[in-house]
Amino acid sequence: TDRKKLHTAPVGQVFRLRPFHVLVATGGGYAGYKKYEDYKLEQLEKRGIEVPVKLASEWEVALYKSVPTRLLSRAWGRLNQVELPTWLRKPVYSLYIWTFGVNMKEAAVEDLHHYRNLSEFFRRKLKPQARPVCCLHSVISPSDGKILNFGQVKNCEVEQVKGVTYSLESFLGPRICTEELHFSQAPPSNSFQQQLVTKEGNELYHCVIYLAPGDYHCFHSPTDWRVSHRRHFPGSLMSVNPGVARWIKELFCHNERVVLTGDWKHGFFSLTAVGATNVGSIRIYFDQDLHTNSPRYSKGSYNDFSFISNNNKEGIPMRKGEHLGEFNLGSTIVLIFEAPKDFRFHLKAGQKIRFGEALGSL
């Protein structure tokens, strides 16, 4: 009777697991495990060992998508805007340079103290002579990066990496008004791929370029063309590194992306900027109405914007090599375009490429 009374709270009040916390912990742990698996696959590839394709199951994709990557990417974006003290800038940027192999000798401003925050450092401009634009070929690389895949589009399927495809129609979305893009007046029974081809005898081609975190983050116009339309797909922000692209079918259709469509001298032309983890921000310089990774947009939808108006019948003309946009961090550029059958790529899968270098020509 003389013992002191010990008051305890119910276990549920002390430690209460909520579904959101379980999803974050489980999904985050699994994502970390997959990162480690991707690293092992990259090491095997470097040794020349061919890695068999192993696609993720539906539950694995659902688990990965449960990680709040959009929220985390918005938080990362705000962190990037925080101004760093002058004394801290060189150590922070030097660590990033060492980790991702950044070549600061190409930067227009090499002094690390010049960049007030991480965002400015990511979006650093290059010296004019650092990326000469090839004049001999009709299509150049719009960015620095690694060539994941390229070739002809077949059976309305596009390869994101060797052996893993995605639907052309799911990626670009439904057809846009023929008056804007001059799509072929093909009967509705024809395939989506055939409807994009405007000239008889032409084929549809594609090229996928992966931008690593250490690459130059701006992208440019790959050819002379005019942009008629922009379609923004809010979506997930899963990693788009080659390991994940090999694992998740239709990864680019799941992720947030901005599709620019128009035409060049040979017909249909499109450039798509695909978002990724910590890359919620995709900026198109001439499109002030575009706002990516915004909570006001829900997944599974898309919104369109036309650059054709009563006052502007031609859309947005772009010259080869002209500044087009930028990512907040590394991501992916997908080109899908129409060209004659004798168009040839001057590439090898897996090769490193820099902005301004030739992709292909007639």
Short mmCIF file of C-alpha atoms in Angstrom, two decimals:
data_model
loop_
_atom_site.label_atom_id
_atom_site.label_comp_id
_atom_site.label_asym_id
_atom_site.label_seq_id
_atom_site.Cartn_x
_atom_site.Cartn_y
_atom_site.Cartn_z
CA THR A 1 0.00 0.00 0.00
CA ASP A 2 2.99 2.30 0.48
CA ARG A 3 4.20 1.77 -3.10
CA LYS A 4 4.10 4.76 -5.40
CA LYS A 5 1.57 4.62 -8.16
CA LEU A 6 3.03 4.50 -11.64
CA HIS A 7 0.86 6.24 -14.20
CA THR A 8 1.31 4.98 -17.73
CA ALA A 9 -0.28 6.10 -20.94
CA PRO A 10 -1.89 3.55 -23.24
CA VAL A 11 0.57 2.03 -25.70
CA GLY A 12 -1.46 3.40 -28.62
CA GLN A 13 -0.89 6.98 -27.44
CA VAL A 14 2.85 6.53 -26.93
CA PHE A 15 3.58 4.87 -30.26
CA ARG A 16 0.92 5.16 -32.91
CA LEU A 17 1.71 3.92 -36.41
CA ARG A 18 -0.15 5.75 -39.11
CA PRO A 19 -0.59 4.45 -42.67
CA PHE A 20 1.36 7.39 -44.10
CA HIS A 21 4.37 6.64 -41.89
CA VAL A 22 4.28 2.96 -42.81
CA LEU A 23 4.15 3.81 -46.53
CA VAL A 24 7.03 6.27 -46.27
CA ALA A 25 9.23 3.91 -44.24
CA THR A 26 8.46 0.83 -46.36
CA GLY A 27 8.58 2.61 -49.69
CA GLY A 28 11.73 4.54 -48.80
CA GLY A 29 13.50 1.40 -47.61
CA TYR A 30 12.55 -0.45 -50.76
CA ALA A 31 13.68 2.45 -52.95
CA GLY A 32 17.04 2.38 -51.15
CA TYR A 33 17.33 -1.34 -51.77
CA LYS A 34 16.62 -0.81 -55.48
CA LYS A 35 19.30 1.89 -55.63
CA TYR A 36 21.79 -0.67 -54.34
CA GLU A 37 20.59 -3.20 -56.92
CA ASP A 38 20.99 -0.57 -59.66
CA TYR A 39 24.56 0.08 -58.53
CA LYS A 40 25.39 -3.63 -58.80
CA LEU A 41 23.90 -3.75 -62.30
CA GLU A 42 25.98 -0.76 -63.39
CA GLN A 43 29.13 -2.50 -62.18
CA LEU A 44 28.24 -5.61 -64.21
CA GLU A 45 27.65 -3.48 -67.30
CA LYS A 46 31.04 -1.81 -66.91
CA ARG A 47 32.61 -5.27 -66.93
CA GLY A 48 30.81 -6.08 -70.19
CA ILE A 49 28.41 -8.61 -68.65
CA GLU A 50 24.94 -8.49 -70.23
CA VAL A 51 22.22 -8.10 -67.62
CA PRO A 52 18.89 -9.86 -68.29
CA VAL A 53 15.76 -7.68 -68.19
CA LYS A 54 13.73 -8.13 -65.00
CA LEU A 55 10.59 -6.01 -64.93
CA ALA A 56 8.93 -4.84 -61.73
CA SER A 57 5.60 -6.37 -60.80
CA GLU A 58 2.48 -4.25 -60.28
CA TRP A 59 2.84 -4.30 -56.50
CA GLU A 60 6.48 -3.20 -56.72
CA VAL A 61 5.53 -0.25 -58.95
CA ALA A 62 2.64 0.64 -56.61
CA LEU A 63 4.98 0.49 -53.60
CA TYR A 64 7.54 2.72 -55.28
CA LYS A 65 4.84 5.20 -56.30
CA SER A 66 3.60 5.33 -52.69
CA VAL A 67 6.78 7.17 -51.71
CA PRO A 68 5.84 10.89 -51.60
CA THR A 69 8.42 11.87 -54.22
CA ARG A 70 6.42 14.91 -55.34
CA LEU A 71 6.35 16.28 -51.79
CA LEU A 72 10.02 15.45 -51.26
CA SER A 73 10.95 17.10 -54.56
CA ARG A 74 9.09 20.29 -53.59
CA ALA A 75 10.95 20.30 -50.28
CA TRP A 76 14.24 19.76 -52.14
CA GLY A 77 13.38 22.66 -54.44
CA ARG A 78 12.81 24.99 -51.46
CA LEU A 79 16.08 23.81 -49.90
CA ASN A 80 17.89 24.64 -53.14
CA GLN A 81 16.67 28.24 -52.89
CA VAL A 82 18.17 28.79 -49.42
CA GLU A 83 21.11 31.19 -49.66
CA LEU A 84 24.31 29.64 -48.33
CA PRO A 85 26.80 31.65 -46.24
CA THR A 86 29.81 32.63 -48.33
CA TRP A 87 32.19 30.50 -46.23
CA LEU A 88 30.01 27.39 -46.74
CA ARG A 89 29.60 27.61 -50.51
CA LYS A 90 32.96 26.23 -51.58
CA PRO A 91 32.87 23.13 -49.29
CA VAL A 92 29.28 22.26 -50.31
CA TYR A 93 29.80 22.74 -54.05
CA SER A 94 33.20 21.05 -53.97
CA LEU A 95 31.61 17.94 -52.43
CA TYR A 96 28.99 17.90 -55.20
CA ILE A 97 31.68 18.41 -57.88
CA TRP A 98 33.74 15.53 -56.48
CA THR A 99 30.72 13.21 -56.13
CA PHE A 100 29.32 13.69 -59.63
CA GLY A 101 32.44 14.60 -61.61
CA VAL A 102 31.41 18.13 -62.58
CA ASN A 103 33.83 19.98 -64.89
CA MET A 104 33.80 23.55 -63.59
CA LYS A 105 36.38 24.66 -66.17
CA GLU A 106 33.49 24.74 -68.67
CA ALA A 107 31.36 27.02 -66.47
CA ALA A 108 30.97 30.67 -67.45
CA VAL A 109 31.73 31.53 -63.81
CA GLU A 110 34.24 29.17 -62.18
CA ASP A 111 34.32 30.96 -58.81
CA LEU A 112 32.17 28.81 -56.47
CA HIS A 113 31.50 31.77 -54.18
CA HIS A 114 29.50 33.38 -56.99
CA TYR A 115 26.62 30.88 -56.65
CA ARG A 116 24.35 31.97 -53.82
CA ASN A 117 22.43 28.70 -53.53
CA LEU A 118 22.31 25.18 -54.93
CA SER A 119 19.71 26.15 -57.50
CA GLU A 120 22.03 28.72 -59.08
CA PHE A 121 24.85 26.20 -59.08
CA PHE A 122 22.70 23.53 -60.78
CA ARG A 123 21.62 26.02 -63.46
CA ARG A 124 25.12 27.38 -64.13
CA LYS A 125 25.77 28.58 -67.67
CA LEU A 126 28.67 27.39 -69.81
CA LYS A 127 31.34 29.34 -71.63
CA PRO A 128 30.24 30.09 -75.21
CA GLN A 129 33.06 28.01 -76.72
CA ALA A 130 32.44 25.01 -74.41
CA ARG A 131 29.69 23.51 -76.60
CA PRO A 132 30.13 24.24 -80.32
CA VAL A 133 26.97 23.45 -82.28
CA CYS A 134 27.45 21.02 -85.18
CA CYS A 135 26.41 22.66 -88.45
CA LEU A 136 26.87 19.60 -90.68
CA HIS A 137 24.01 17.51 -89.26
CA SER A 138 20.29 18.28 -89.15
CA VAL A 139 19.65 17.06 -85.58
CA ILE A 140 21.98 17.69 -82.65
CA SER A 141 21.90 16.61 -79.02
CA PRO A 142 19.74 19.05 -77.02
CA SER A 143 21.70 18.38 -73.83
CA ASP A 144 24.61 16.65 -72.17
CA GLY A 145 23.87 13.09 -71.12
CA LYS A 146 23.97 9.39 -71.89
CA ILE A 147 22.22 7.82 -74.90
CA LEU A 148 19.81 5.20 -73.51
CA ASN A 149 18.18 4.23 -76.80
CA PHE A 150 17.45 5.40 -80.33
CA GLY A 151 16.00 4.15 -83.60
CA GLN A 152 12.73 3.76 -85.47
CA VAL A 153 9.40 3.64 -83.65
CA LYS A 154 7.75 0.30 -84.37
CA ASN A 155 4.22 -0.94 -83.62
CA CYS A 156 3.38 2.20 -81.60
CA GLU A 157 5.97 1.15 -79.00
CA VAL A 158 9.10 3.09 -78.02
CA GLU A 159 12.12 1.61 -76.23
CA GLN A 160 13.17 3.48 -73.08
CA VAL A 161 16.11 1.08 -72.75
CA LYS A 162 16.92 -2.09 -74.65
CA GLY A 163 14.13 -4.62 -74.16
CA VAL A 164 11.81 -2.32 -72.17
CA THR A 165 9.15 -0.35 -74.05
CA TYR A 166 6.33 2.12 -73.49
CA SER A 167 3.26 3.10 -75.46
CA LEU A 168 3.71 6.02 -77.85
CA GLU A 169 0.12 7.17 -77.38
CA SER A 170 0.29 6.95 -73.57
CA PHE A 171 3.49 8.96 -73.62
CA LEU A 172 2.37 11.79 -75.94
CA GLY A 173 -1.34 11.66 -75.09
CA PRO A 174 -4.29 11.93 -77.52
CA ARG A 175 -3.87 13.63 -80.87
CA ILE A 176 -3.86 17.41 -80.90
CA CYS A 177 -5.95 19.47 -83.32
CA THR A 178 -4.78 18.83 -86.89
CA GLU A 179 -4.97 22.54 -87.66
CA GLU A 180 -2.19 23.23 -85.17
CA LEU A 181 0.24 20.42 -85.91
CA HIS A 182 -0.67 19.53 -89.49
CA PHE A 183 -1.04 15.85 -88.61
CA SER A 184 -1.85 13.62 -91.53
CA GLN A 185 -5.53 13.38 -92.39
CA ALA A 186 -5.41 9.62 -91.93
CA PRO A 187 -8.60 7.67 -91.20
CA PRO A 188 -9.27 7.05 -87.47
CA SER A 189 -8.70 3.34 -88.05
CA ASN A 190 -4.98 3.94 -88.66
CA SER A 191 -2.58 3.51 -85.76
CA PHE A 192 -1.54 6.44 -83.62
CA GLN A 193 1.96 6.16 -85.07
CA GLN A 194 0.68 6.42 -88.64
CA GLN A 195 -1.41 9.46 -87.73
CA LEU A 196 1.72 11.33 -86.64
CA VAL A 197 3.49 10.82 -89.96
CA THR A 198 2.52 13.67 -92.27
CA LYS A 199 4.44 12.78 -95.44
CA GLU A 200 4.32 9.60 -97.47
CA GLY A 201 7.50 7.54 -97.25
CA ASN A 202 8.59 9.02 -93.90
CA GLU A 203 9.22 7.08 -90.69
CA LEU A 204 8.96 7.96 -87.01
CA TYR A 205 12.20 8.00 -85.00
CA HIS A 206 13.06 8.37 -81.33
CA CYS A 207 16.07 9.13 -79.13
CA VAL A 208 16.33 9.00 -75.32
CA ILE A 209 19.01 11.01 -73.46
CA TYR A 210 19.56 10.62 -69.70
CA LEU A 211 21.02 13.61 -67.83
CA ALA A 212 22.98 12.59 -64.73
CA PRO A 213 23.15 14.94 -61.71
CA GLY A 214 26.64 16.08 -62.73
CA ASP A 215 25.65 17.01 -66.28
CA TYR A 216 24.92 20.49 -67.62
CA HIS A 217 21.25 21.01 -66.68
CA CYS A 218 20.00 23.25 -69.49
CA PHE A 219 18.60 21.88 -72.73
CA HIS A 220 18.48 23.47 -76.17
CA SER A 221 16.66 23.17 -79.46
CA PRO A 222 17.87 20.06 -81.33
CA THR A 223 17.02 21.44 -84.78
CA ASP A 224 15.27 24.29 -86.60
CA TRP A 225 11.57 23.83 -85.88
CA ARG A 226 8.47 25.59 -84.60
CA VAL A 227 6.71 24.69 -81.36
CA SER A 228 2.94 24.75 -81.71
CA HIS A 229 1.70 23.07 -78.57
CA ARG A 230 2.64 22.19 -74.97
CA ARG A 231 1.10 19.33 -73.01
CA HIS A 232 1.90 18.98 -69.30
CA PHE A 233 1.38 15.63 -67.58
CA PRO A 234 1.48 15.85 -63.76
CA GLY A 235 2.65 12.50 -62.43
CA SER A 236 5.03 10.61 -60.21
CA LEU A 237 8.66 11.63 -59.81
CA MET A 238 10.40 8.27 -59.77
CA SER A 239 14.08 8.01 -60.57
CA VAL A 240 14.83 7.76 -64.30
CA ASN A 241 18.39 6.45 -64.06
CA PRO A 242 19.14 3.57 -66.46
CA GLY A 243 18.72 0.93 -63.75
CA VAL A 244 15.18 2.03 -62.90
CA ALA A 245 14.34 2.54 -66.60
CA ARG A 246 15.32 -1.10 -67.14
CA TRP A 247 13.16 -2.21 -64.19
CA ILE A 248 9.86 -0.30 -64.62
CA LYS A 249 7.94 -0.67 -67.87
CA GLU A 250 6.45 2.62 -69.12
CA LEU A 251 8.42 4.56 -66.51
CA PHE A 252 8.31 7.71 -68.64
CA CYS A 253 4.51 7.43 -68.87
CA HIS A 254 4.23 7.32 -65.06
CA ASN A 255 6.45 10.35 -64.45
CA GLU A 256 5.65 14.05 -64.74
CA ARG A 257 6.63 15.40 -68.15
CA VAL A 258 6.29 18.35 -70.50
CA VAL A 259 5.67 17.49 -74.16
CA LEU A 260 6.47 20.15 -76.76
CA THR A 261 5.11 19.32 -80.21
CA GLY A 262 5.38 21.06 -83.54
CA ASP A 263 6.96 20.52 -86.91
CA TRP A 264 10.24 20.82 -88.79
CA LYS A 265 11.09 20.67 -92.49
CA HIS A 266 10.37 16.93 -92.60
CA GLY A 267 7.09 16.91 -90.66
CA PHE A 268 6.17 16.11 -87.05
CA PHE A 269 8.70 16.91 -84.30
CA SER A 270 8.46 16.66 -80.51
CA LEU A 271 10.72 17.14 -77.50
CA THR A 272 9.66 15.83 -74.08
CA ALA A 273 11.32 16.79 -70.79
CA VAL A 274 10.70 14.01 -68.25
CA GLY A 275 10.80 14.84 -64.55
CA ALA A 276 12.41 12.63 -61.91
CA THR A 277 13.08 12.46 -58.18
CA ASN A 278 14.17 15.91 -56.96
CA VAL A 279 13.47 17.26 -60.45
CA GLY A 280 9.96 18.55 -59.92
CA SER A 281 10.94 21.79 -61.62
CA ILE A 282 10.96 21.75 -65.43
CA ARG A 283 11.25 25.21 -66.94
CA ILE A 284 10.54 26.19 -70.56
CA TYR A 285 11.92 29.68 -71.16
CA PHE A 286 9.20 30.92 -73.50
CA ASP A 287 6.32 29.39 -71.48
CA GLN A 288 5.59 31.51 -68.42
CA ASP A 289 2.29 29.70 -67.73
CA LEU A 290 3.96 26.34 -67.09
CA HIS A 291 4.15 25.28 -63.42
CA THR A 292 5.40 21.75 -62.79
CA ASN A 293 5.13 19.64 -59.61
CA SER A 294 2.33 21.86 -58.37
CA PRO A 295 -0.15 20.47 -55.80
CA ARG A 296 -3.02 22.00 -57.78
CA TYR A 297 -2.55 19.39 -60.52
CA SER A 298 -3.54 15.78 -59.87
CA LYS A 299 -1.88 12.69 -61.28
CA GLY A 300 -3.52 11.02 -64.24
CA SER A 301 -4.59 14.27 -65.88
CA TYR A 302 -2.95 16.60 -68.37
CA ASN A 303 -3.32 20.20 -69.41
CA ASP A 304 -2.78 21.68 -72.87
CA PHE A 305 -1.57 25.06 -74.06
CA SER A 306 -1.45 26.23 -77.67
CA PHE A 307 1.14 28.66 -78.97
CA ILE A 308 -0.96 29.22 -82.09
CA SER A 309 -3.26 32.25 -81.83
CA ASN A 310 -4.91 34.86 -84.03
CA ASN A 311 -1.89 37.09 -83.56
CA ASN A 312 0.66 34.29 -83.86
CA LYS A 313 -0.05 31.82 -86.64
CA GLU A 314 3.44 30.30 -86.66
CA GLY A 315 3.87 29.26 -83.02
CA ILE A 316 7.31 29.59 -81.40
CA PRO A 317 10.19 29.37 -83.90
CA MET A 318 13.31 27.70 -82.49
CA ARG A 319 16.76 27.72 -84.05
CA LYS A 320 19.16 24.80 -83.69
CA GLY A 321 21.16 25.23 -80.48
CA GLU A 322 18.94 27.99 -79.05
CA HIS A 323 18.24 27.88 -75.29
CA LEU A 324 14.97 26.05 -74.68
CA GLY A 325 14.68 25.18 -70.97
CA GLU A 326 16.27 23.68 -67.89
CA PHE A 327 15.90 21.03 -65.18
CA ASN A 328 16.42 21.53 -61.49
CA LEU A 329 18.66 18.44 -61.46
CA GLY A 330 19.43 15.61 -63.89
CA SER A 331 16.56 13.96 -65.80
CA THR A 332 15.66 12.73 -69.31
CA ILE A 333 14.97 14.19 -72.76
CA VAL A 334 12.96 12.17 -75.30
CA LEU A 335 12.87 13.17 -78.97
CA ILE A 336 10.19 11.70 -81.25
CA PHE A 337 10.17 12.99 -84.79
CA GLU A 338 9.31 12.25 -88.40
CA ALA A 339 12.01 11.98 -91.07
CA PRO A 340 12.64 10.31 -94.43
CA LYS A 341 13.66 6.67 -94.51
CA ASP A 342 17.29 7.53 -95.23
CA PHE A 343 17.70 9.35 -91.89
CA ARG A 344 20.62 7.85 -89.95
CA PHE A 345 21.68 8.21 -86.32
CA HIS A 346 25.38 8.69 -85.58
CA LEU A 347 25.20 7.13 -82.12
CA LYS A 348 25.92 4.08 -79.99
CA ALA A 349 23.67 3.01 -77.12
CA GLY A 350 25.27 3.89 -73.80
CA GLN A 351 27.63 6.52 -75.18
CA LYS A 352 28.14 9.88 -73.49
CA ILE A 353 27.12 12.88 -75.53
CA ARG A 354 27.31 16.63 -75.10
CA PHE A 355 24.99 19.39 -76.19
CA GLY A 356 25.74 20.47 -79.75
CA GLU A 357 27.12 17.13 -80.96
CA ALA A 358 25.44 15.32 -83.87
CA LEU A 359 22.55 12.93 -83.26
CA GLY A 360 21.78 12.14 -86.89
CA SER A 361 21.21 13.43 -90.41
CA LEU A 362 19.97 12.53 -93.87
#
